[in-house]
Short mmCIF file of C-alpha atoms in Angstrom, two decimals:
data_model
loop_
_atom_site.label_atom_id
_atom_site.label_comp_id
_atom_site.label_asym_id
_atom_site.label_seq_id
_atom_site.Cartn_x
_atom_site.Cartn_y
_atom_site.Cartn_z
CA UNK T 1 -0.08 -0.05 0.00
CA UNK T 2 1.34 3.44 -1.02
CA UNK T 3 1.74 6.06 1.50
CA UNK T 4 -1.34 8.06 2.01
CA UNK T 5 -1.84 11.81 0.36
CA UNK T 6 -5.15 12.00 1.79
CA UNK T 7 -6.51 13.06 -1.65
CA UNK T 8 -9.21 10.27 -2.14
CA UNK T 9 -10.13 11.66 -5.57
CA UNK T 10 -6.61 10.13 -6.95
CA UNK T 11 -6.47 7.11 -4.66
CA UNK T 12 -7.61 3.58 -5.78
CA UNK T 13 -7.12 2.31 -2.22
CA UNK T 14 -9.85 1.18 -0.45
CA UNK T 15 -9.09 2.20 3.31
CA UNK T 16 -10.89 3.59 6.30
CA UNK T 17 -9.66 6.96 5.57
CA UNK T 18 -11.53 7.61 2.56
CA UNK T 19 -13.30 11.17 2.74
CA UNK T 20 -15.78 10.65 -0.28
CA UNK T 21 -18.74 8.26 -0.16
CA UNK T 22 -18.43 5.71 -3.02
CA UNK T 23 -21.69 5.69 -5.30
CA UNK T 24 -22.82 2.12 -5.52
CA UNK T 25 -25.78 3.21 -8.14
CA UNK T 26 -26.47 0.93 -10.82
CA UNK T 27 -27.41 1.96 -14.24
CA UNK T 28 -31.02 1.20 -15.79
CA UNK T 29 -31.48 -0.99 -18.48
CA UNK T 30 -30.12 0.61 -21.71
CA UNK T 31 -33.66 0.60 -23.33
CA UNK T 32 -35.18 2.39 -20.26
CA UNK T 33 -35.71 6.21 -19.50
CA UNK T 34 -36.95 6.68 -16.04
CA UNK T 35 -37.72 10.06 -14.54
CA UNK T 36 -38.34 9.87 -10.67
CA UNK T 37 -37.78 6.92 -8.66
CA UNK T 38 -40.33 7.01 -5.40
CA UNK T 39 -39.93 4.03 -2.93
CA UNK T 40 -42.57 3.20 -0.23
CA UNK T 41 -41.37 1.78 2.76
CA UNK T 42 -42.03 1.17 6.34
CA UNK T 43 -40.07 -0.51 9.48
CA UNK T 44 -43.00 -3.13 9.80
CA UNK T 45 -44.97 -5.55 7.33
CA UNK T 46 -48.87 -5.41 7.12
CA UNK T 47 -49.05 -1.65 7.46
CA UNK T 48 -50.02 -1.36 3.76
CA UNK T 49 -47.05 -0.60 1.82
CA UNK T 50 -48.18 -2.33 -1.35
CA UNK T 51 -51.70 -0.86 -0.92
CA UNK T 52 -50.19 2.46 -1.01
CA UNK T 53 -47.71 1.73 -3.93
CA UNK T 54 -50.46 0.42 -6.08
CA UNK T 55 -53.05 3.46 -5.26
CA UNK T 56 -50.05 5.86 -5.76
CA UNK T 57 -49.14 4.31 -9.08
CA UNK T 58 -52.77 4.27 -10.24
CA UNK T 59 -53.53 8.00 -9.17
CA UNK T 60 -50.18 9.03 -10.95
CA UNK T 61 -51.31 7.09 -14.11
CA UNK T 62 -54.75 8.76 -13.98
CA UNK T 63 -52.80 12.05 -14.13
CA UNK T 64 -51.49 11.20 -17.67
CA UNK T 65 -47.86 9.95 -16.61
CA UNK T 66 -46.12 6.92 -17.91
CA UNK T 67 -45.74 4.74 -14.41
CA UNK T 68 -44.10 1.46 -13.37
CA UNK T 69 -44.05 -0.61 -10.41
CA UNK T 70 -40.95 -2.46 -9.13
CA UNK T 71 -42.13 -5.13 -6.62
CA UNK T 72 -39.20 -5.27 -4.16
CA UNK T 73 -40.73 -7.64 -1.55
CA UNK T 74 -39.40 -10.65 -3.21
CA UNK T 75 -40.59 -13.14 -0.49
CA UNK T 76 -44.27 -11.46 -0.29
CA UNK T 77 -45.08 -10.18 -3.57
CA UNK T 78 -48.69 -8.64 -3.93
CA UNK T 79 -48.51 -5.97 -6.45
CA UNK T 80 -49.41 -8.33 -9.43
CA UNK T 81 -52.68 -9.33 -7.65
CA UNK T 82 -53.79 -5.89 -7.15
CA UNK T 83 -53.30 -5.11 -10.92
CA UNK T 84 -55.19 -8.18 -11.90
CA UNK T 85 -51.83 -9.44 -13.63
CA UNK T 86 -51.28 -13.13 -13.81
CA UNK T 87 -49.31 -13.44 -16.98
CA UNK T 88 -45.60 -14.20 -16.83
CA UNK T 89 -43.03 -11.87 -17.84
CA UNK T 90 -41.01 -12.37 -20.81
CA UNK T 91 -37.53 -11.63 -22.05
CA UNK T 92 -34.97 -11.52 -24.90
CA UNK T 93 -31.28 -10.46 -25.57
CA UNK T 94 -32.22 -6.88 -24.36
CA UNK T 95 -33.56 -8.03 -21.24
CA UNK T 96 -36.86 -8.65 -19.10
CA UNK T 97 -40.18 -7.24 -20.26
CA UNK T 98 -42.55 -6.14 -17.51
CA UNK T 99 -46.26 -7.12 -17.80
CA UNK T 100 -48.82 -4.33 -18.42
CA UNK T 101 -51.85 -3.46 -16.57
CA UNK T 102 -55.15 -2.64 -18.03
CA UNK T 103 -54.47 0.91 -17.26
CA UNK T 104 -51.03 1.00 -18.83
CA UNK T 105 -49.07 0.66 -15.63
CA UNK T 106 -45.66 -1.44 -16.23
CA UNK T 107 -45.06 -3.88 -13.61
CA UNK T 108 -42.41 -6.10 -12.55
CA UNK T 109 -42.48 -8.71 -9.76
CA UNK T 110 -41.02 -12.35 -8.81
CA UNK T 111 -44.46 -13.80 -9.09
CA UNK T 112 -44.42 -12.77 -12.89
CA UNK T 113 -41.25 -15.14 -13.10
CA UNK T 114 -42.17 -18.41 -10.83
CA UNK T 115 -43.96 -21.20 -12.46
CA UNK T 116 -46.86 -20.83 -9.93
CA UNK T 117 -48.05 -17.77 -8.00
CA UNK T 118 -47.78 -19.58 -4.52
CA UNK T 119 -44.48 -20.97 -4.86
CA UNK T 120 -42.54 -19.84 -1.89
CA UNK T 121 -39.24 -17.95 -2.60
CA UNK T 122 -36.60 -19.49 -0.19
CA UNK T 123 -33.52 -17.67 -0.62
CA UNK T 124 -30.92 -16.24 1.49
CA UNK T 125 -30.50 -12.40 1.63
CA UNK T 126 -27.67 -11.72 -0.94
CA UNK T 127 -29.86 -13.62 -3.77
CA UNK T 128 -32.70 -11.67 -2.98
CA UNK T 129 -31.00 -8.27 -2.98
CA UNK T 130 -29.34 -9.34 -6.09
CA UNK T 131 -32.60 -10.11 -7.69
CA UNK T 132 -33.89 -6.47 -6.86
CA UNK T 133 -30.95 -5.04 -8.51
CA UNK T 134 -31.75 -6.94 -11.43
CA UNK T 135 -35.19 -5.78 -11.45
CA UNK T 136 -33.45 -2.29 -12.21
CA UNK T 137 -30.70 -3.26 -14.48
CA UNK T 138 -32.08 -5.83 -16.60
CA UNK T 139 -35.87 -4.94 -17.21
CA UNK T 140 -36.80 -2.87 -20.21
CA UNK T 141 -39.00 -0.31 -18.51
CA UNK T 142 -39.09 1.93 -21.38
CA UNK T 143 -39.81 5.42 -21.05
CA UNK T 144 -41.32 6.15 -17.53
CA UNK T 145 -42.23 9.23 -15.72
CA UNK T 146 -42.37 7.69 -12.51
CA UNK T 147 -40.90 4.34 -11.04
CA UNK T 148 -42.71 3.30 -7.72
CA UNK T 149 -40.82 0.66 -5.60
CA UNK T 150 -42.69 -1.43 -3.26
CA UNK T 151 -40.32 -2.09 -0.44
CA UNK T 152 -40.18 -5.02 1.85
CA UNK T 153 -40.55 -4.14 5.64
CA UNK T 154 -37.61 -3.59 8.10
CA UNK T 155 -34.09 -1.72 7.27
CA UNK T 156 -31.88 -4.91 6.01
CA UNK T 157 -30.56 -6.18 2.75
CA UNK T 158 -33.32 -5.23 0.41
CA UNK T 159 -33.88 -1.41 1.52
CA UNK T 160 -30.17 -1.10 1.60
CA UNK T 161 -29.84 -2.47 -1.64
CA UNK T 162 -32.42 -0.01 -3.09
CA UNK T 163 -31.22 3.05 -1.69
CA UNK T 164 -27.70 2.28 -2.60
CA UNK T 165 -28.14 0.85 -6.04
CA UNK T 166 -30.96 2.82 -7.45
CA UNK T 167 -31.29 6.51 -7.89
CA UNK T 168 -34.44 6.96 -5.16
CA UNK T 169 -35.75 10.46 -5.26
CA UNK T 170 -37.71 10.31 -2.21
CA UNK T 171 -39.37 7.74 0.21
CA UNK T 172 -42.99 7.58 1.20
CA UNK T 173 -43.17 6.03 4.77
CA UNK T 174 -46.29 4.06 5.76
CA UNK T 175 -47.56 3.70 9.21
CA UNK T 176 -50.66 2.92 11.30
CA UNK T 177 -51.93 4.60 14.53
CA UNK T 178 -50.40 2.09 16.89
CA UNK T 179 -47.46 3.40 19.10
CA UNK T 180 -45.36 0.27 18.21
CA UNK T 181 -45.71 0.59 14.57
CA UNK T 182 -44.85 4.51 15.02
CA UNK T 183 -41.55 3.53 17.05
CA UNK T 184 -40.71 1.08 14.02
CA UNK T 185 -41.43 3.67 11.44
CA UNK T 186 -38.93 5.94 13.29
CA UNK T 187 -36.39 3.46 12.59
CA UNK T 188 -37.29 3.56 8.62
CA UNK T 189 -37.34 7.32 8.52
CA UNK T 190 -33.94 7.34 10.33
CA UNK T 191 -32.44 4.90 7.93
CA UNK T 192 -33.47 7.11 5.15
CA UNK T 193 -31.84 10.18 6.52
CA UNK T 194 -28.44 8.08 7.29
CA UNK T 195 -28.57 7.10 3.72
CA UNK T 196 -29.42 10.76 2.61
CA UNK T 197 -32.83 9.90 1.06
CA UNK T 198 -35.35 12.35 1.21
CA UNK T 199 -38.48 11.43 3.23
CA UNK T 200 -41.26 13.11 1.24
CA UNK T 201 -43.76 12.42 3.86
CA UNK T 202 -46.23 9.96 5.84
CA UNK T 203 -49.06 8.15 5.07
CA UNK T 204 -51.26 6.75 7.91
CA UNK T 205 -53.15 3.65 6.99
CA UNK T 206 -56.37 2.21 8.64
CA UNK T 207 -56.45 5.80 10.19
CA UNK T 208 -60.33 5.60 10.95
CA UNK T 209 -63.55 3.83 10.06
CA UNK T 210 -66.56 6.12 8.61
CA UNK T 211 -69.71 4.45 9.75
CA UNK T 212 -71.70 4.25 6.32
CA UNK T 213 -75.00 5.18 8.38
CA UNK T 214 -74.37 8.02 10.50
CA UNK T 215 -70.80 9.40 8.55
CA UNK T 216 -69.38 9.16 12.28
CA UNK T 217 -65.36 8.31 12.25
CA UNK T 218 -64.33 5.60 14.70
CA UNK T 219 -60.61 5.31 15.63
CA UNK T 220 -60.59 1.43 15.42
CA UNK T 221 -56.99 1.02 16.13
CA UNK T 222 -56.70 3.93 18.54
CA UNK T 223 -56.20 7.65 18.65
CA UNK T 224 -53.45 8.34 16.20
CA UNK T 225 -50.43 10.16 17.41
CA UNK T 226 -49.46 10.88 13.63
CA UNK T 227 -49.24 14.68 14.04
CA UNK T 228 -46.61 14.15 17.11
CA UNK T 229 -44.65 11.80 15.30
CA UNK T 230 -44.38 13.83 12.07
CA UNK T 231 -43.34 16.76 14.30
CA UNK T 232 -40.77 14.65 16.00
CA UNK T 233 -39.29 13.47 12.94
CA UNK T 234 -39.82 16.71 10.76
CA UNK T 235 -41.54 15.32 7.79
CA UNK T 236 -45.04 16.14 6.43
CA UNK T 237 -48.05 14.08 6.73
CA UNK T 238 -49.04 13.22 3.06
CA UNK T 239 -52.50 11.37 3.80
CA UNK T 240 -54.72 9.70 6.39
CA UNK T 241 -56.24 6.35 4.87
CA UNK T 242 -59.77 5.22 5.95
CA UNK T 243 -60.42 1.26 6.65
CA UNK T 244 -62.56 0.81 3.42
CA UNK T 245 -63.80 -2.65 2.70
CA UNK T 246 -64.01 -1.54 -0.89
CA UNK T 247 -60.25 -1.01 -1.26
CA UNK T 248 -59.62 -4.75 0.12
CA UNK T 249 -62.31 -5.65 -2.46
CA UNK T 250 -60.39 -3.79 -5.19
CA UNK T 251 -57.12 -5.50 -4.26
CA UNK T 252 -58.21 -8.96 -4.14
CA UNK T 253 -60.25 -8.40 -7.52
CA UNK T 254 -57.33 -6.89 -9.33
CA UNK T 255 -59.18 -3.67 -9.77
CA UNK T 256 -57.17 -0.92 -7.90
CA UNK T 257 -56.96 1.06 -10.82
CA UNK T 258 -60.45 1.74 -11.50
CA UNK T 259 -61.18 2.24 -7.71
CA UNK T 260 -63.07 5.43 -6.95
CA UNK T 261 -62.32 7.31 -4.86
CA UNK T 262 -58.64 6.87 -4.77
CA UNK T 263 -57.39 8.23 -1.31
CA UNK T 264 -54.15 9.13 -2.67
CA UNK T 265 -55.04 11.18 -5.71
CA UNK T 266 -53.85 14.31 -3.77
CA UNK T 267 -51.01 13.11 -2.49
CA UNK T 268 -50.04 12.11 -6.26
CA UNK T 269 -50.97 15.58 -7.21
CA UNK T 270 -48.17 16.77 -4.57
CA UNK T 271 -45.57 14.26 -5.67
CA UNK T 272 -46.18 15.35 -9.18
CA UNK T 273 -45.94 19.36 -8.45
#
């Protein structure tokens, strides 16, 4: 090892004294041109990340934008079902081609590559992370205005891979009213801050239930502390989503694109501003 000059720009050594961070971002497929990359994340599973991702994508497409969804939740993919996509993705020498929803949204998920939708993915972390990277580098996304990335829960291999390998422009963090979830969501926000990825705001799912008879709102999961959490984290509140059986039915039926109202239409407008 040569003597250190403390000029990291002209040094090829990999040592602990480097003063400039390395750029691990990968180029997308040569046949792809992608505007903004927005990740939807949370520190916990079951809070509705896939619902928020698919609804945001549908709302953005309704604004006339060209939209894609990268399903980075390799072991628990649910994006194709929300859009009613069950066909396999195809490929050639140029790369893998995503499936297109009825509304024109490009979708790539591991469920489009397995023989059966219910086949479990029993892979170790590095293989899963590598697959997510390939969904960026090897998929022919075409010309997109927005690519939404449905993240898996936690702050492990895959979120780290996405934040390091993809040019993420911002993150929407999903939470629910419970204090436990708020604590875990804080970890996700702090990870974004440590990775220097902008947090665009918080979306609270299961925020309330509106009685169809009297119109009164009920806090089924307890009173929300979203305002306090947003203040502590210094991030804006983007939306509070109700418990609406019609939303769950649309996801099950694969008709999330045609669901009305889309509770994230205003959020899409903000992000597209």
